[in-house]
Short mmCIF file of C-alpha atoms in Angstrom, two decimals:
data_model
loop_
_atom_site.label_atom_id
_atom_site.label_comp_id
_atom_site.label_asym_id
_atom_site.label_seq_id
_atom_site.Cartn_x
_atom_site.Cartn_y
_atom_site.Cartn_z
CA MET A 705 -42.73 32.94 48.08
CA LYS A 706 -45.40 30.68 49.04
CA PRO A 707 -45.32 28.97 52.27
CA PHE A 708 -45.60 25.13 52.01
CA ARG A 709 -48.58 23.99 54.37
CA PHE A 710 -48.08 20.31 56.21
CA GLN A 711 -50.69 19.12 58.60
CA GLN A 712 -49.06 20.09 61.72
CA PHE A 713 -46.53 22.59 60.87
CA GLN A 714 -45.68 25.21 57.95
CA ILE A 715 -42.32 25.88 55.82
CA ASN A 716 -42.03 29.43 55.20
CA GLN A 717 -39.49 29.66 52.09
CA HIS A 718 -37.07 32.18 50.75
CA THR A 719 -35.41 32.61 47.49
CA GLN A 720 -31.65 32.30 48.97
CA VAL A 721 -32.64 28.84 50.66
CA PHE A 722 -33.09 25.85 49.16
CA ARG A 723 -37.03 24.66 48.53
CA VAL A 724 -38.93 22.27 50.21
CA GLY A 725 -38.42 19.11 47.51
CA THR A 726 -38.92 15.36 47.31
CA ASP A 727 -35.85 14.27 48.64
CA GLY A 728 -35.95 16.10 51.81
CA LEU A 729 -39.37 14.93 52.27
CA LEU A 730 -38.69 11.13 51.46
CA LEU A 731 -35.55 11.41 53.67
CA GLY A 732 -37.70 12.91 56.70
CA ALA A 733 -40.42 10.47 56.23
CA ILE A 734 -38.37 7.03 55.58
CA CYS A 735 -35.27 7.39 57.71
CA ASP A 736 -35.43 5.53 60.95
CA VAL A 737 -35.95 7.75 64.08
CA SER A 738 -37.47 5.87 66.01
CA ASN A 739 -34.64 5.10 68.78
CA ALA A 740 -33.19 8.63 68.29
CA THR A 741 -33.15 11.18 71.26
CA ASN A 742 -30.17 13.30 70.32
CA ALA A 743 -30.07 14.28 66.28
CA LEU A 744 -28.44 16.79 64.16
CA GLU A 745 -29.41 17.72 60.29
CA VAL A 746 -26.54 18.55 58.36
CA GLY A 747 -27.74 21.24 56.09
CA GLY A 748 -31.13 21.84 57.58
CA GLY A 749 -32.18 24.44 54.66
CA THR A 750 -35.87 25.40 55.91
CA GLY A 751 -35.82 22.97 58.59
CA LEU A 752 -38.31 20.56 56.77
CA VAL A 753 -36.53 17.14 57.83
CA SER A 754 -36.17 18.04 61.26
CA LEU A 755 -39.52 18.86 61.81
CA MET A 756 -40.47 15.63 60.31
CA LEU A 757 -38.27 13.97 62.49
CA ALA A 758 -39.75 15.71 65.29
CA GLN A 759 -43.33 15.20 64.55
CA ARG A 760 -42.43 11.17 64.11
CA ASN A 761 -40.64 10.90 67.32
CA PRO A 762 -41.88 13.09 70.30
CA GLN A 763 -38.91 11.81 72.52
CA VAL A 764 -36.15 13.50 69.92
CA LYS A 765 -34.23 16.76 70.20
CA ILE A 766 -32.86 18.13 66.90
CA THR A 767 -29.88 20.46 65.98
CA ALA A 768 -30.28 21.68 62.38
CA LEU A 769 -26.80 23.07 61.04
CA ASP A 770 -26.54 25.21 58.23
CA ILE A 771 -23.77 27.17 56.67
CA ASN A 772 -26.21 29.44 54.95
CA ALA A 773 -27.18 32.36 57.25
CA GLU A 774 -30.78 32.90 55.70
CA ALA A 775 -31.31 29.51 55.92
CA SER A 776 -30.26 29.18 59.47
CA GLU A 777 -32.71 32.21 60.53
CA LEU A 778 -35.70 30.87 58.33
CA ALA A 779 -35.26 27.29 60.06
CA GLY A 780 -35.18 28.92 63.32
CA GLN A 781 -38.49 30.50 62.77
CA ASN A 782 -40.20 27.64 61.07
CA PHE A 783 -39.29 25.99 64.16
CA GLN A 784 -40.41 28.40 66.47
CA ASN A 785 -43.70 28.61 64.66
CA SER A 786 -44.15 24.93 65.00
CA PRO A 787 -45.47 22.73 67.97
CA PHE A 788 -42.25 21.20 68.11
CA ALA A 789 -40.25 24.38 69.28
CA ASP A 790 -39.09 22.99 72.37
CA ARG A 791 -37.35 20.34 70.75
CA LEU A 792 -35.69 21.99 67.84
CA ILE A 793 -32.65 24.44 67.77
CA SER A 794 -31.22 25.94 64.10
CA VAL A 795 -27.42 26.65 64.22
CA HIS A 796 -25.81 28.99 61.71
CA GLY A 797 -21.76 27.36 61.18
CA ASP A 798 -19.88 25.17 58.79
CA PHE A 799 -20.25 21.73 59.50
CA LYS A 800 -16.52 21.06 58.76
CA ASP A 801 -15.74 23.13 61.62
CA TYR A 802 -18.53 22.10 63.97
CA VAL A 803 -17.77 20.69 67.41
CA PRO A 804 -20.67 19.63 69.34
CA GLN A 805 -20.96 20.50 72.92
CA ASP A 806 -19.81 17.82 75.03
CA GLU A 807 -22.12 15.24 73.28
CA ARG A 808 -22.82 12.53 70.89
CA PHE A 809 -25.84 12.33 68.18
CA ASN A 810 -27.40 8.83 67.81
CA LEU A 811 -28.89 10.24 64.62
CA ILE A 812 -27.03 12.32 62.09
CA VAL A 813 -29.22 13.15 58.95
CA SER A 814 -28.61 14.75 55.47
CA ASN A 815 -29.89 15.68 52.17
CA PRO A 816 -26.78 16.91 50.81
CA PRO A 817 -26.65 19.05 47.49
CA TYR A 818 -25.05 17.23 44.38
CA PHE A 819 -24.21 19.24 41.28
CA ASP A 820 -23.17 18.35 37.97
CA GLU A 821 -19.31 18.64 37.54
CA ASN A 822 -19.81 20.31 34.24
CA THR A 823 -22.26 23.37 35.91
CA SER A 824 -20.12 26.32 35.46
CA ASP A 825 -22.66 29.05 36.76
CA LYS A 826 -23.56 27.77 40.22
CA ASP A 827 -25.75 30.45 42.24
CA ARG A 828 -24.86 31.74 45.44
CA ILE A 829 -26.37 29.06 47.49
CA ALA A 830 -24.37 26.37 45.38
CA ARG A 831 -21.39 28.12 46.07
CA GLN A 832 -21.90 28.19 49.46
CA THR A 833 -22.76 24.53 50.19
CA LEU A 834 -20.71 22.93 47.05
CA GLU A 835 -18.16 21.02 49.67
CA LEU A 836 -20.99 19.77 52.03
CA ASP A 837 -21.23 16.39 50.04
CA GLY A 838 -21.90 12.80 51.33
CA LYS A 839 -17.98 11.82 52.01
CA LEU A 840 -17.67 14.88 54.21
CA ILE A 841 -20.68 14.07 56.19
CA ILE A 842 -19.59 10.28 56.55
CA SER A 843 -15.82 11.55 57.68
CA LYS A 844 -17.16 14.15 60.12
CA SER A 845 -20.03 11.89 61.72
CA ALA A 846 -17.65 9.22 62.80
CA SER A 847 -16.48 11.28 65.55
CA MET A 848 -19.63 12.71 66.30
CA LEU A 849 -21.76 9.60 66.11
CA SER A 850 -23.01 7.41 69.46
CA ALA A 851 -21.96 3.62 69.27
CA ASP A 852 -25.56 2.58 68.79
CA GLY A 853 -26.25 5.51 66.36
CA PHE A 854 -27.11 5.75 62.70
CA VAL A 855 -26.10 7.96 59.90
CA SER A 856 -29.07 8.55 57.40
CA LEU A 857 -28.29 10.21 53.80
CA ILE A 858 -30.12 10.48 50.62
CA ILE A 859 -27.92 10.68 47.54
CA PRO A 860 -27.95 10.13 43.89
CA ALA A 861 -28.17 6.42 42.98
CA GLU A 862 -24.65 6.68 41.05
CA HIS A 863 -23.11 7.90 44.16
CA ALA A 864 -24.09 5.09 46.48
CA SER A 865 -21.18 2.69 45.90
CA ASP A 866 -18.56 5.28 46.08
CA LEU A 867 -20.12 6.40 49.24
CA GLU A 868 -20.53 2.77 50.81
CA ALA A 869 -16.59 2.01 50.01
CA HIS A 870 -15.91 5.62 51.70
CA ALA A 871 -18.03 4.83 54.84
CA GLY A 872 -16.39 1.52 55.17
CA ALA A 873 -12.85 3.13 55.62
CA HIS A 874 -14.22 5.14 58.42
CA GLN A 875 -15.54 2.05 60.25
CA LEU A 876 -19.00 2.80 59.53
CA PHE A 877 -21.21 -0.02 57.88
CA PRO A 878 -24.47 0.23 55.68
CA VAL A 879 -27.42 -1.60 57.55
CA ARG A 880 -30.27 -0.36 55.34
CA LYS A 881 -30.74 0.91 51.50
CA VAL A 882 -33.76 2.22 49.88
CA ASN A 883 -33.88 2.32 46.18
CA ILE A 884 -35.81 5.03 45.08
CA TYR A 885 -37.59 5.27 41.46
CA GLY A 886 -39.57 8.30 40.28
CA ILE A 887 -41.93 6.30 38.54
CA ALA A 888 -43.12 2.70 38.15
CA GLY A 889 -41.00 0.87 35.54
CA GLY A 890 -38.42 3.84 35.39
CA PRO A 891 -34.75 3.87 36.42
CA LEU A 892 -33.14 4.06 39.81
CA LYS A 893 -33.20 7.54 41.13
CA ARG A 894 -32.08 7.94 44.66
CA ASN A 895 -30.97 6.00 47.48
CA ILE A 896 -31.54 6.68 51.21
CA LEU A 897 -28.35 4.73 52.88
CA GLU A 898 -28.29 4.16 56.64
CA PHE A 899 -24.76 3.47 58.46
CA SER A 900 -23.91 2.09 61.84
CA ARG A 901 -20.82 1.12 63.58
CA ARG A 902 -22.01 -2.30 63.81
CA GLN A 903 -21.47 -4.20 61.03
CA GLY A 904 -24.32 -6.73 59.96
CA GLU A 905 -27.01 -7.94 57.09
CA ILE A 906 -28.19 -4.88 55.11
CA THR A 907 -31.70 -4.42 54.76
CA THR A 908 -33.11 -3.55 51.23
CA GLU A 909 -36.23 -1.78 50.20
CA GLU A 910 -37.60 -0.64 46.88
CA PHE A 911 -39.88 2.62 47.04
CA ILE A 912 -41.75 4.39 44.00
CA ILE A 913 -43.05 7.78 44.22
CA GLU A 914 -45.39 7.63 41.30
CA LYS A 915 -47.58 5.02 39.78
CA SER A 916 -47.96 6.84 36.24
CA PRO A 917 -47.38 10.03 35.27
CA ARG A 918 -48.42 12.73 37.95
CA LYS A 919 -50.07 10.28 39.99
CA TYR A 920 -48.53 9.29 43.28
CA SER A 921 -48.33 5.63 44.25
CA ASP A 922 -49.92 4.25 47.05
CA GLN A 923 -46.65 3.55 48.72
CA TYR A 924 -45.94 7.31 48.59
CA LEU A 925 -49.32 8.24 49.83
CA LYS A 926 -49.16 5.86 52.66
CA LEU A 927 -45.70 7.23 53.58
CA THR A 928 -46.83 10.80 53.44
CA GLU A 929 -50.51 10.48 54.91
CA GLY A 930 -49.45 12.28 58.33
CA PHE A 931 -47.87 15.07 56.75
CA HIS A 932 -49.19 16.23 53.27
CA VAL A 933 -52.56 17.86 52.37
CA PHE A 934 -53.27 16.67 49.22
CA SER A 935 -54.78 14.33 46.47
CA ASP A 936 -53.44 11.42 44.80
CA SER A 937 -52.28 13.69 42.14
CA LEU A 938 -49.84 16.25 41.56
CA SER A 939 -51.22 19.45 41.07
#
């Protein structure tokens, strides 16, 4: 499988690991990493999000955790081949059982997999990760997050209200919500939700990926200008 090249790093891919996708790119570019020093990515996959965060903040150290052994190995290779190798570590393990070593994270990020409930024939990757959903991440993160930390997730928009209620039950409160539209004038597709231990006013933002079919919006181009190597059209 061909590698995915960015300006400062390259993502090698594998058939048994979720590929580079728009959701991961958006999470890596949008989530607030400005004050993070110790971050955890849950479901690290190829390592894309961790690499983007490391590029955006030269002070942050990131642990990428994945239940898929192939993913953990691949992410580790991608980390070692990057300029940020000394700040990135790939760990193979199940988030449900994960216990950090005497530390709390001030940023926990994830692009959790979601599957149609009617899907009967899920592939091996899907079966391995099916139980890693937003609610589990919120529940576990509540005990791992520092007092001033954030949890940042990208999820299908239809799950947002339910996840916000679940987070509230664990004393995590929404502080930022990004509404993501696939195309101008189209339906709401995704939300990036950021939660904090501190309850306060929610900042809401709108984001459009394409201004017209196969034409990236100026908003998307500006967001990803430090990462992508491409024109304003989808190839």
